[in-house]
Coordinates of N, CA and C in Angstrom, one line a residue:
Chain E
X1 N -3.5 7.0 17.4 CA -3.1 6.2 16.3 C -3.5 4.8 16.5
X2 N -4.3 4.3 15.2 CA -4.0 2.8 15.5 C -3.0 1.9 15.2
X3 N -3.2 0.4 16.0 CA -2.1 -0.4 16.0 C -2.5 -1.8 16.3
X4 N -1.4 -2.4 15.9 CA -1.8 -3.9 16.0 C -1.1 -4.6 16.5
X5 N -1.0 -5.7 17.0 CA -0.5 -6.6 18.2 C -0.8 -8.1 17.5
X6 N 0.6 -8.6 17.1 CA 0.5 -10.8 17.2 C 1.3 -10.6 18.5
X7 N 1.0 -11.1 19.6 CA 2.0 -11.7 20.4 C 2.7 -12.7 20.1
X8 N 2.5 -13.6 19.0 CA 3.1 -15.4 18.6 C 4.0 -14.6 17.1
X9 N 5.2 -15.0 17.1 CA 5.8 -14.3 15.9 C 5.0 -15.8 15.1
X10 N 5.4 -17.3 15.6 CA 5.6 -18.3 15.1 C 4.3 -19.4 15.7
X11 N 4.1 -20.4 15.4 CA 3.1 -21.6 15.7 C 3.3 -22.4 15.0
X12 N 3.1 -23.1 15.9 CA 3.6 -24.8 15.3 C 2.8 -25.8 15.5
X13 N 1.8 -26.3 14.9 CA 0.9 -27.6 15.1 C 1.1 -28.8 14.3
X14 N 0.6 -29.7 14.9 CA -0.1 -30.7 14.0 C -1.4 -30.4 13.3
X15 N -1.0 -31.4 12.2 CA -2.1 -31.7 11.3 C -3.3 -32.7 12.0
X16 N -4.7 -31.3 12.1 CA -5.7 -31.9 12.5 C -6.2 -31.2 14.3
X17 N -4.9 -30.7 14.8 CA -5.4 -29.9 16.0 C -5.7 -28.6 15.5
X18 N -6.4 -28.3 16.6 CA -7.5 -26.9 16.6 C -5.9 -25.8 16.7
X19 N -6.8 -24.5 16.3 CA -5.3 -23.5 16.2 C -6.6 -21.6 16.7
X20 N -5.9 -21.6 17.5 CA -5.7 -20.0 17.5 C -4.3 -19.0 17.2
X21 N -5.2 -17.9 16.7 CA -3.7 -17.0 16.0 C -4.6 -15.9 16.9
X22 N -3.6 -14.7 17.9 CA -4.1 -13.9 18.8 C -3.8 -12.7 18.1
X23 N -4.4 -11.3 18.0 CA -4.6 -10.3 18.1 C -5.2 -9.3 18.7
X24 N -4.0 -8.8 19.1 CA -4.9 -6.8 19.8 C -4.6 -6.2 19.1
X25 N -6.1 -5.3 19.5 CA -5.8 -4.0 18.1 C -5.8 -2.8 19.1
X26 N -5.9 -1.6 18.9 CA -5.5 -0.3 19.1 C -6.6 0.8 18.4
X27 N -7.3 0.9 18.8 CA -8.1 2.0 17.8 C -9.3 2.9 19.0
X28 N -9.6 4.0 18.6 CA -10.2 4.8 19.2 C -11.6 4.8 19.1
X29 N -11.9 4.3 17.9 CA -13.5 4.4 17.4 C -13.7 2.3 17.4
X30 N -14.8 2.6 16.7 CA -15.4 1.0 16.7 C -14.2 1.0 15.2
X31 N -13.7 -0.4 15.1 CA -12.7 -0.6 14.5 C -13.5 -1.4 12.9
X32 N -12.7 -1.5 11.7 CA -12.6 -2.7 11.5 C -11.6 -3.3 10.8
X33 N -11.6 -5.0 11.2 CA -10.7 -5.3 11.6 C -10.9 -6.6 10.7
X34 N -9.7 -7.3 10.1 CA -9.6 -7.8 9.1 C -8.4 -9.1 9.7
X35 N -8.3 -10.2 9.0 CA -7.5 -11.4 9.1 C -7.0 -11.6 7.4
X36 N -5.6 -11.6 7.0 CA -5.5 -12.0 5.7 C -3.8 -13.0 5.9
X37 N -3.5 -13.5 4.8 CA -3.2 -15.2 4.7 C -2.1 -14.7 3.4
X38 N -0.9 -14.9 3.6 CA -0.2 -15.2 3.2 C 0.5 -15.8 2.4
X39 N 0.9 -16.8 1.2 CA 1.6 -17.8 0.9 C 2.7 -17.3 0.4
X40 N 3.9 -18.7 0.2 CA 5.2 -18.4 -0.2 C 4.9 -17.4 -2.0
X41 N 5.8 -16.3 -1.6 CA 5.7 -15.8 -2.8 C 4.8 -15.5 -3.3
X42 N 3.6 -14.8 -3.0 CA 2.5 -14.7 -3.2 C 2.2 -13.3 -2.3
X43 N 1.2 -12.0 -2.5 CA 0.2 -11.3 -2.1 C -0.7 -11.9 -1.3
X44 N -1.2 -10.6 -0.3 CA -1.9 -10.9 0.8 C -3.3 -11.3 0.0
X45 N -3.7 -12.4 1.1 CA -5.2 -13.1 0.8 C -6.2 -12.9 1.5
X46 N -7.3 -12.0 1.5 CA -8.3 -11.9 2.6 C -9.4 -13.2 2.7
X47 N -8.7 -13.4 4.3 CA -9.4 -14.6 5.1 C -11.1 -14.4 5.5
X48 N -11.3 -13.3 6.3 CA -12.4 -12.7 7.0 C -12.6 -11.0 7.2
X49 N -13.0 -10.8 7.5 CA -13.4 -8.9 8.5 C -14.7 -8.8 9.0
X50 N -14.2 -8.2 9.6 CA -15.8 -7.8 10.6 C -15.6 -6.3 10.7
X51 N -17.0 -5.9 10.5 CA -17.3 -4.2 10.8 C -18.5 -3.7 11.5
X52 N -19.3 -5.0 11.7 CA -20.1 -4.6 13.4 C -20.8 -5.8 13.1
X53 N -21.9 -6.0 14.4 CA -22.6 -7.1 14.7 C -22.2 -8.2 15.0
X54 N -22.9 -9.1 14.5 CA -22.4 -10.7 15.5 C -20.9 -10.8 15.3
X55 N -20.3 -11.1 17.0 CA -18.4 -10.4 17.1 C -18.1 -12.2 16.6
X56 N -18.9 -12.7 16.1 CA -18.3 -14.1 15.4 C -18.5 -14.2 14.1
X57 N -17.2 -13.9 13.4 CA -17.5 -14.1 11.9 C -17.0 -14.9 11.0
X58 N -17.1 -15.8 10.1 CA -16.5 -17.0 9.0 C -16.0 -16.8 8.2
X59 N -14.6 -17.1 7.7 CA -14.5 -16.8 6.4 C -13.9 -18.2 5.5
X60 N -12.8 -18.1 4.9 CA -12.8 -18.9 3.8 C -12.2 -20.1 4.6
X61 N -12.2 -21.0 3.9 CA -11.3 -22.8 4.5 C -11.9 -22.7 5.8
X62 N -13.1 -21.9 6.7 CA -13.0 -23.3 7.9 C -12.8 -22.2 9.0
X63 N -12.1 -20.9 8.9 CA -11.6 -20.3 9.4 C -12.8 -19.3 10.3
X64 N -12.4 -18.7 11.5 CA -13.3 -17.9 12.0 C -12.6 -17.1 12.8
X65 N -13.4 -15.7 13.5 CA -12.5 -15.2 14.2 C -12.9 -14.5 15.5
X66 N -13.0 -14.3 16.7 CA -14.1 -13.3 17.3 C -13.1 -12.1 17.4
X67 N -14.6 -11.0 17.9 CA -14.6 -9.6 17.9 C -14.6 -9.6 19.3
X68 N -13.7 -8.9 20.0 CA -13.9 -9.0 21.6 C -13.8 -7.4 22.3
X69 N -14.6 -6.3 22.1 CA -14.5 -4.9 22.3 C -13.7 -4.9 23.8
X70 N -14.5 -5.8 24.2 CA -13.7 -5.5 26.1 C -12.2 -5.8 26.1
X71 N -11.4 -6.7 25.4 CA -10.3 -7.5 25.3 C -9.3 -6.7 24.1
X72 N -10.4 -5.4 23.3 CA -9.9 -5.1 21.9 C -8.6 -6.2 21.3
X73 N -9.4 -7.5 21.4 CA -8.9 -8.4 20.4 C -9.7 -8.9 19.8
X74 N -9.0 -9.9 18.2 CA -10.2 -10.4 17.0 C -9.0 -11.8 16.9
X75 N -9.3 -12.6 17.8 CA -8.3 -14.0 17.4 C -9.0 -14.3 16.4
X76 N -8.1 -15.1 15.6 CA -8.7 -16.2 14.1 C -8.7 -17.4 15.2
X77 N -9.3 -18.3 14.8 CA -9.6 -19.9 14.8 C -9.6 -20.7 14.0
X78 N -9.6 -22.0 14.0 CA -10.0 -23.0 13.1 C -9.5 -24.4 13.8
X79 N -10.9 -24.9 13.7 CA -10.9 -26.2 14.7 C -9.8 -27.7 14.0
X80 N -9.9 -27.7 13.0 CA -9.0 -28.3 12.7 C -7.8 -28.1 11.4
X81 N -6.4 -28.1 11.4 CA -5.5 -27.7 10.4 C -5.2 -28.7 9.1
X82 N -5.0 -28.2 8.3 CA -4.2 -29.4 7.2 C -2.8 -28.7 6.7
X83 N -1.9 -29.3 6.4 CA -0.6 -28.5 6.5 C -0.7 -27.6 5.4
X84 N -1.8 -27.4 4.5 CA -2.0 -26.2 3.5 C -1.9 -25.1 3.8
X85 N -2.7 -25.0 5.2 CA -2.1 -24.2 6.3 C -1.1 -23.2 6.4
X86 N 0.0 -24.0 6.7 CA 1.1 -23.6 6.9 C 1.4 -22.1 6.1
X87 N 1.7 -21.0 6.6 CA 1.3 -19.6 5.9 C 1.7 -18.7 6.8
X88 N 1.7 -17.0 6.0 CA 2.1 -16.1 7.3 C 0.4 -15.6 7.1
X89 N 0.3 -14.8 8.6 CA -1.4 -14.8 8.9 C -0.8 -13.4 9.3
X90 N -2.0 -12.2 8.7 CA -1.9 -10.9 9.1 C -3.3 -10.3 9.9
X91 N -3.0 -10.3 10.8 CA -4.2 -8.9 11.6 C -4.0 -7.4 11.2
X92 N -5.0 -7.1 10.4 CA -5.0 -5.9 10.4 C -6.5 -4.8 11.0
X93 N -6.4 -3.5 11.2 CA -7.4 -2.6 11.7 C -7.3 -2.0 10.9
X94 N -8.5 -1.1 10.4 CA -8.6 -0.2 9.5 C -9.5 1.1 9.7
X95 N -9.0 2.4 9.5 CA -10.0 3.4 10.1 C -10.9 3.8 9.0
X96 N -11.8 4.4 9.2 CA -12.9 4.9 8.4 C -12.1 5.4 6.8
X97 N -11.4 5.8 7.4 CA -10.5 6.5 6.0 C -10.0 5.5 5.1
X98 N -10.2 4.3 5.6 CA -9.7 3.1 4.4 C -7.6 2.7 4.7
X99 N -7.4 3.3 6.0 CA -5.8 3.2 6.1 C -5.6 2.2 7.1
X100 N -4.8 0.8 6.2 CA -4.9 -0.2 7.0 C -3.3 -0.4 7.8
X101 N -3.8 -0.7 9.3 CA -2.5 -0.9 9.7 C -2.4 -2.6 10.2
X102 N -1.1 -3.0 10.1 CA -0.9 -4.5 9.8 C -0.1 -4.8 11.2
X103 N 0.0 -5.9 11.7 CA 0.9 -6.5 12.8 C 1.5 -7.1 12.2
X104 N 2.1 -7.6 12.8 CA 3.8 -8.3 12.3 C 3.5 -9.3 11.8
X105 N 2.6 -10.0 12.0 CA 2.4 -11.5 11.4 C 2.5 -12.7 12.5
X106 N 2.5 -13.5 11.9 CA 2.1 -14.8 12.4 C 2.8 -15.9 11.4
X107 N 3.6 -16.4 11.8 CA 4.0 -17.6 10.8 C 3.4 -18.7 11.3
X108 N 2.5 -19.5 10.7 CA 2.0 -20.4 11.1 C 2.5 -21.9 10.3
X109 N 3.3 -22.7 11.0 CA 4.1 -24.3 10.4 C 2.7 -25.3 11.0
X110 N 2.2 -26.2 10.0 CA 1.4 -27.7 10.3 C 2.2 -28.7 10.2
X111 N 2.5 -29.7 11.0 CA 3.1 -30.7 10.4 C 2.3 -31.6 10.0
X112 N 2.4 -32.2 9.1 CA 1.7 -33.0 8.3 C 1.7 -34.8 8.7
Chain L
X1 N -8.5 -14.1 -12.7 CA -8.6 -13.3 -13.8 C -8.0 -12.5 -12.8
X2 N -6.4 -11.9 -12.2 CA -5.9 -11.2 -11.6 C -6.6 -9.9 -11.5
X3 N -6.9 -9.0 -10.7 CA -7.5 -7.9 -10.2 C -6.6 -6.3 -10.5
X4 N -5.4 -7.0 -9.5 CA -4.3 -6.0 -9.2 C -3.1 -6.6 -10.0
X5 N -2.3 -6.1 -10.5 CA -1.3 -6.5 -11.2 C -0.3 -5.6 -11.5
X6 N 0.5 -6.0 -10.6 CA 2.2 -5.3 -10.4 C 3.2 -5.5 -11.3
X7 N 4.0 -4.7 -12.1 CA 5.2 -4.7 -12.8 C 6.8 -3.7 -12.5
X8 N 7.3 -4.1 -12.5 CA 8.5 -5.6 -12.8 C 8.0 -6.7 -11.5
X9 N 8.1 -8.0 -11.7 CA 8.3 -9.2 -10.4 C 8.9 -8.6 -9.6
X10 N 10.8 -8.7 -10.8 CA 11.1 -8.2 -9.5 C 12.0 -7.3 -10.6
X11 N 13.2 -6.6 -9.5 CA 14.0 -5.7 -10.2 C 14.7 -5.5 -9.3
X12 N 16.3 -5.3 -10.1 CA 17.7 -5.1 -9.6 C 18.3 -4.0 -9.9
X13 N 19.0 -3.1 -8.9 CA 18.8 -1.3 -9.3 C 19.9 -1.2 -8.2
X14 N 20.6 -0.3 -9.0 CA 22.1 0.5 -8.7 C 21.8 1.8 -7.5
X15 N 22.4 1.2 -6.5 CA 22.0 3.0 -5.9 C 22.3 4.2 -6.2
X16 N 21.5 4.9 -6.3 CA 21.4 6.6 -6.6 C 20.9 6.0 -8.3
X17 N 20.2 5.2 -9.1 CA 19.0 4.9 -10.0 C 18.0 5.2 -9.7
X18 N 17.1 5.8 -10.5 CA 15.9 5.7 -10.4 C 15.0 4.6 -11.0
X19 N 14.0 3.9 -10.4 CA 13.2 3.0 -9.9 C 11.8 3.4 -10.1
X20 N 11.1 3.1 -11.0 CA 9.5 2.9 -10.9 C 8.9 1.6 -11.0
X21 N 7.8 1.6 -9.9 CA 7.2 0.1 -10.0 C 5.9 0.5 -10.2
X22 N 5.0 -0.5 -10.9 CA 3.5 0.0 -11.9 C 2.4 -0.6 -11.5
X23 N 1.0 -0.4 -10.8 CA 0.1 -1.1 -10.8 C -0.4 -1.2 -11.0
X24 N -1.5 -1.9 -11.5 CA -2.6 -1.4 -12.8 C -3.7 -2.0 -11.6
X25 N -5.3 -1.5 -11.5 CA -6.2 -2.5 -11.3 C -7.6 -2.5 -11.5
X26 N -8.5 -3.8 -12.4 CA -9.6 -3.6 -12.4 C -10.6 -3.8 -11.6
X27 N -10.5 -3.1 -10.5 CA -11.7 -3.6 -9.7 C -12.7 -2.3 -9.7
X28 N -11.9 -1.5 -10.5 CA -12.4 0.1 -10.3 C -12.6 1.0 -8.9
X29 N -11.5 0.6 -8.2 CA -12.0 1.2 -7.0 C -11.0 2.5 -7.1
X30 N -11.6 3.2 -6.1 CA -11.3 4.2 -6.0 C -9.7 4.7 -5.3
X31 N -9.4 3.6 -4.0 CA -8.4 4.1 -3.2 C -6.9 2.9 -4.1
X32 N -6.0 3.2 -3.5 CA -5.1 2.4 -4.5 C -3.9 3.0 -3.2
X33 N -3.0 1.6 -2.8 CA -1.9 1.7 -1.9 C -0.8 1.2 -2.1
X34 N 0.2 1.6 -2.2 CA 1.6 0.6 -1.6 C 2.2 0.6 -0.2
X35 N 3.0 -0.6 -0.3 CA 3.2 -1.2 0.9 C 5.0 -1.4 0.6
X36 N 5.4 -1.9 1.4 CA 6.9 -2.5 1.5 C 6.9 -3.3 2.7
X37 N 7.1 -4.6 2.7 CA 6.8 -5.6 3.4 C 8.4 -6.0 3.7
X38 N 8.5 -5.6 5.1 CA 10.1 -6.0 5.7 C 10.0 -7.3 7.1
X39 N 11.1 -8.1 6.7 CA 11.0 -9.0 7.9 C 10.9 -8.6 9.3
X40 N 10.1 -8.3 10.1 CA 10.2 -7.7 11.7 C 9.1 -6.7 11.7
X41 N 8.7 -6.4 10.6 CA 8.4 -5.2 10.3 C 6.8 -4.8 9.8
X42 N 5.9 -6.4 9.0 CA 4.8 -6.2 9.0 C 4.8 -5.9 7.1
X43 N 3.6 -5.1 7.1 CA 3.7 -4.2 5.8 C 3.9 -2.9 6.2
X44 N 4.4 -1.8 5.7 CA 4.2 -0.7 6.1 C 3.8 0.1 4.7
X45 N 2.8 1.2 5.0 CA 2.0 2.1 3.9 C 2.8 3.5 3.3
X46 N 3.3 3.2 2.3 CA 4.5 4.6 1.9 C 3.6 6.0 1.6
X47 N 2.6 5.2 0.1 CA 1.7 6.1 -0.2 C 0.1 5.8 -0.4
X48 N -0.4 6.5 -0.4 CA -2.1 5.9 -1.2 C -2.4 7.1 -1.9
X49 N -3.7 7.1 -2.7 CA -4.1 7.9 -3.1 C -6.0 7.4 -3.1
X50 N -6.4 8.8 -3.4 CA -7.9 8.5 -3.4 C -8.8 8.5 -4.8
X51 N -7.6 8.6 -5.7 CA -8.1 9.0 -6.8 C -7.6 9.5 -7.7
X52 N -7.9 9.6 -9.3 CA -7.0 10.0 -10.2 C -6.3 11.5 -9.5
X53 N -5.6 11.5 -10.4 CA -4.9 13.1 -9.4 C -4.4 13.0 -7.9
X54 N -4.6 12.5 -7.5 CA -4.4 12.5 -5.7 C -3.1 11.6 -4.9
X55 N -2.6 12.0 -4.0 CA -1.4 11.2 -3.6 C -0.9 11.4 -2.3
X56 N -1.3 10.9 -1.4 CA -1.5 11.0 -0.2 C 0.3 10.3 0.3
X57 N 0.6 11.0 1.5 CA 1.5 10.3 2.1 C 1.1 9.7 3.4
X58 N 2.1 8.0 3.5 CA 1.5 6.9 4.2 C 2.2 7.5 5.5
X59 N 2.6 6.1 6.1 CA 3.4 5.9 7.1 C 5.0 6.4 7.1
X60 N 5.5 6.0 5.9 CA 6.9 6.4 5.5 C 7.5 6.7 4.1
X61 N 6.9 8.1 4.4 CA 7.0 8.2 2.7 C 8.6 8.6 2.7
X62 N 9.4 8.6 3.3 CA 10.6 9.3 2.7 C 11.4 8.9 1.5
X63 N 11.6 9.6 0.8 CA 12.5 8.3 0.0 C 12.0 7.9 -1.1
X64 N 10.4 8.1 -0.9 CA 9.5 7.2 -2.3 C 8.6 8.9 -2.8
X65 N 7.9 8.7 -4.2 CA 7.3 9.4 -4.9 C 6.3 8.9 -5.4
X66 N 5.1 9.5 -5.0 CA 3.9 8.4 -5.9 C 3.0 9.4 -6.8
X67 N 2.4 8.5 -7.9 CA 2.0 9.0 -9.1 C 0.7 8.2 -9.5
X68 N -0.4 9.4 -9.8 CA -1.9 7.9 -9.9 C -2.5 9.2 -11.2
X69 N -2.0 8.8 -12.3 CA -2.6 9.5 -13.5 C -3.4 8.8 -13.6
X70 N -4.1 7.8 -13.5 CA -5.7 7.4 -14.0 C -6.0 6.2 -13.0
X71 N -7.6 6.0 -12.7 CA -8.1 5.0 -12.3 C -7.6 4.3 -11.7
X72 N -6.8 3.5 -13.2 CA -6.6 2.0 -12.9 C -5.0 2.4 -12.6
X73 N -4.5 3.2 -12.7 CA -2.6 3.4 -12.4 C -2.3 3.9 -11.1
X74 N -1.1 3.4 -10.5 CA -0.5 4.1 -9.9 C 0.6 3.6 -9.5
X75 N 2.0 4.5 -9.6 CA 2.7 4.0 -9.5 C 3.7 4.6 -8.1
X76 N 4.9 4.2 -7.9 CA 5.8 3.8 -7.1 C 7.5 4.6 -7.6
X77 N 7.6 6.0 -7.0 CA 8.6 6.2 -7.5 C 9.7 6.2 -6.9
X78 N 11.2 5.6 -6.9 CA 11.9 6.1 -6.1 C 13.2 6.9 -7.2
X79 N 13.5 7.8 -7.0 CA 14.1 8.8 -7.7 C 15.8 8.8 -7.6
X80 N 16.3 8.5 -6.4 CA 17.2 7.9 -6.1 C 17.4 7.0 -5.1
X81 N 17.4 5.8 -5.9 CA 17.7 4.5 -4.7 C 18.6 4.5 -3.9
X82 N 18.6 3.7 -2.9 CA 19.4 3.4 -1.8 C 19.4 1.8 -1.4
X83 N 20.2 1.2 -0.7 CA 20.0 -0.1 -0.2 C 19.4 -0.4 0.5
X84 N 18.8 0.6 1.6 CA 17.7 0.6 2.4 C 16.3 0.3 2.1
X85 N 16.3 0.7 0.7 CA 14.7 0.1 -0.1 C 14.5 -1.2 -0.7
X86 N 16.0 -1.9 -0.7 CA 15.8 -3.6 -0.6 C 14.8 -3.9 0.0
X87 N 13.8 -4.3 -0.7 CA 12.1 -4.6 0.2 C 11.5 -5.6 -1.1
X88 N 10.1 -5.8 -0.6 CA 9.2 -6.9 -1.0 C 8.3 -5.3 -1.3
X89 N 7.9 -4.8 -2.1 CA 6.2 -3.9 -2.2 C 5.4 -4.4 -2.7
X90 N 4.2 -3.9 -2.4 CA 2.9 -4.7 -2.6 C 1.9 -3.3 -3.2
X91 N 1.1 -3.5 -3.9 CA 0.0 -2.6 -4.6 C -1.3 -3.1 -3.9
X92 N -2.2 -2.2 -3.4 CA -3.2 -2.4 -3.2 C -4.7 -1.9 -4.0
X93 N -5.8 -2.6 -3.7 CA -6.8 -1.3 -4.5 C -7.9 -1.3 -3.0
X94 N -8.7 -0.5 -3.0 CA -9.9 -1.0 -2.4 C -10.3 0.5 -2.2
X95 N -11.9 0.1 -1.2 CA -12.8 1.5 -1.6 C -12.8 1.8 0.5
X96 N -13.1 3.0 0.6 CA -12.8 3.8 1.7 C -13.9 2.7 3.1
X97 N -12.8 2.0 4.0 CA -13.6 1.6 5.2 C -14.0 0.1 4.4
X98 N -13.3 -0.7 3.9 CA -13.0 -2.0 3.8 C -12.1 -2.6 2.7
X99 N -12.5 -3.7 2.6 CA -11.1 -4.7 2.7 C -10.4 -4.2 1.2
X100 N -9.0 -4.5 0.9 CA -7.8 -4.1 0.0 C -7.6 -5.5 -0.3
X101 N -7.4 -5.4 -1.7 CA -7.1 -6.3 -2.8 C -5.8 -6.1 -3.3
X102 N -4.7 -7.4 -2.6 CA -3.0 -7.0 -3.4 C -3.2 -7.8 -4.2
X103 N -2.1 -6.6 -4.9 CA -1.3 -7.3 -6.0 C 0.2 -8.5 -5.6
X104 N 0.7 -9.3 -6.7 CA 1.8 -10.3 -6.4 C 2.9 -9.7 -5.7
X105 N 3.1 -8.7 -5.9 CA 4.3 -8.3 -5.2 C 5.3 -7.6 -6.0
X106 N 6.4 -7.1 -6.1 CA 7.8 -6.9 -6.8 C 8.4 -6.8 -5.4
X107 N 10.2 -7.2 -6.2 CA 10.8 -8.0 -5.4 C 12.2 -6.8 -5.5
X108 N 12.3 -5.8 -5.0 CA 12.9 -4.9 -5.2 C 14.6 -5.2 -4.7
X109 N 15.4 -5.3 -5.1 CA 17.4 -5.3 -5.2 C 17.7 -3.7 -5.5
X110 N 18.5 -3.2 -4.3 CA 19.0 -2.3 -4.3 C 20.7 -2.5 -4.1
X111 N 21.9 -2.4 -5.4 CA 23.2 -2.8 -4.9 C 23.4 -1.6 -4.8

């Protein structure tokens, strides 16, 4: 079965430091594996995914994430924050069959 | 120009009522999912389907009934509520082995 792993329920930065959000995933085959974004009151927002090749991939606002098969993790990044930021962040894996499984999240606070 | 689009926002429901929530979406894709989004808890997948006629059971289907007469529908049944389905659900659409498109949400009250 696959699964997913935030070890940080919560994060707290300033406005303007660099930010990692951590994920392990769980899967038996080559995975793929997705980052989506949050806002108050709002449906999930797809950040990035990756489904093979270069394990560094870009997605919207600035954001990036690596693919690490030896580590079976895909951290998000982004070198610098603005408190727009501030959001819950989802790792998800997904198997060939299209069945996505989600981690707990990530609350991520900027201070401004 | 919203994609996925969920009805009621939200809704307040008596236990042992029955409860349907509606999704409609144009993206034309084929797979179509709900979720219930609990604090501790992540999203978790009740039902999906792959297509008109079809209705797969998720992660935790107990309790729920799902219904996908066309395309762009699928809905969310629960037949008799309980207070335990006090949840956030979410509608999905997307096509087999990538990314899913939610809808806003409904805001589900079970007294």
């Amino acid at each position: 079965a696959q699964s997913v792993t935030q070890p940080d329920a919560r994060v707290t930065v300033s406005e303007g430091a660099s930010l990692q959000l951590r994920c392990k995933y769980s899967y038996s085959a080559t995975p793929y594996l997705f980052w989506y974004v949050q806002y108050p009151r709002q449906g999930l927002q797809l950040l990035l995914k990756y489904y093979s090749g270069d394990p560094v991939v870009q997605g919207v606002n600035g954001f990036e994430a690596e693919f690490s098969k030896s580590n079976s993790s895909f951290h998000l990044r982004k070198a610098s924050v603005h408190w727009s930021d501030s959001a819950v962040y989802f790792c998800a894996v997904s198997s060939h069959t299209g069945k996505l499984t989600f981690g707990h999240g990530t609350i991520l606070r900027v201070h401004p | 120009e919203a994609a996925v689009t969920q009805s009621p926002r939200n809704k307040v429901a008596v236990t042992g009522g029955k409860v349907t929530l509606s999704c409609n979406q144009t993206n034309n894709h084929n797979n179509m999912y709900w979720y219930r989004q609990d604090t501790g808890h992540g999203l978790r997948l009740i039902h999906y389907s792959y297509g008109a006629g079809s209705t797969e059971k998720g992660d935790i289907p107990d309790g729920y009934k799902a219904s996908r007469p066309s395309q762009e529908n699928f809905s969310l049944i629960l037949e008799l509520a309980t207070p335990s389905q006090t949840s956030v659900y979410f509608c999905a659409s997307g096509e087999q082995g990538h990314e899913q498109y939610f809808g806003p949400g409904t805001r589900l009250t079970v007294l």
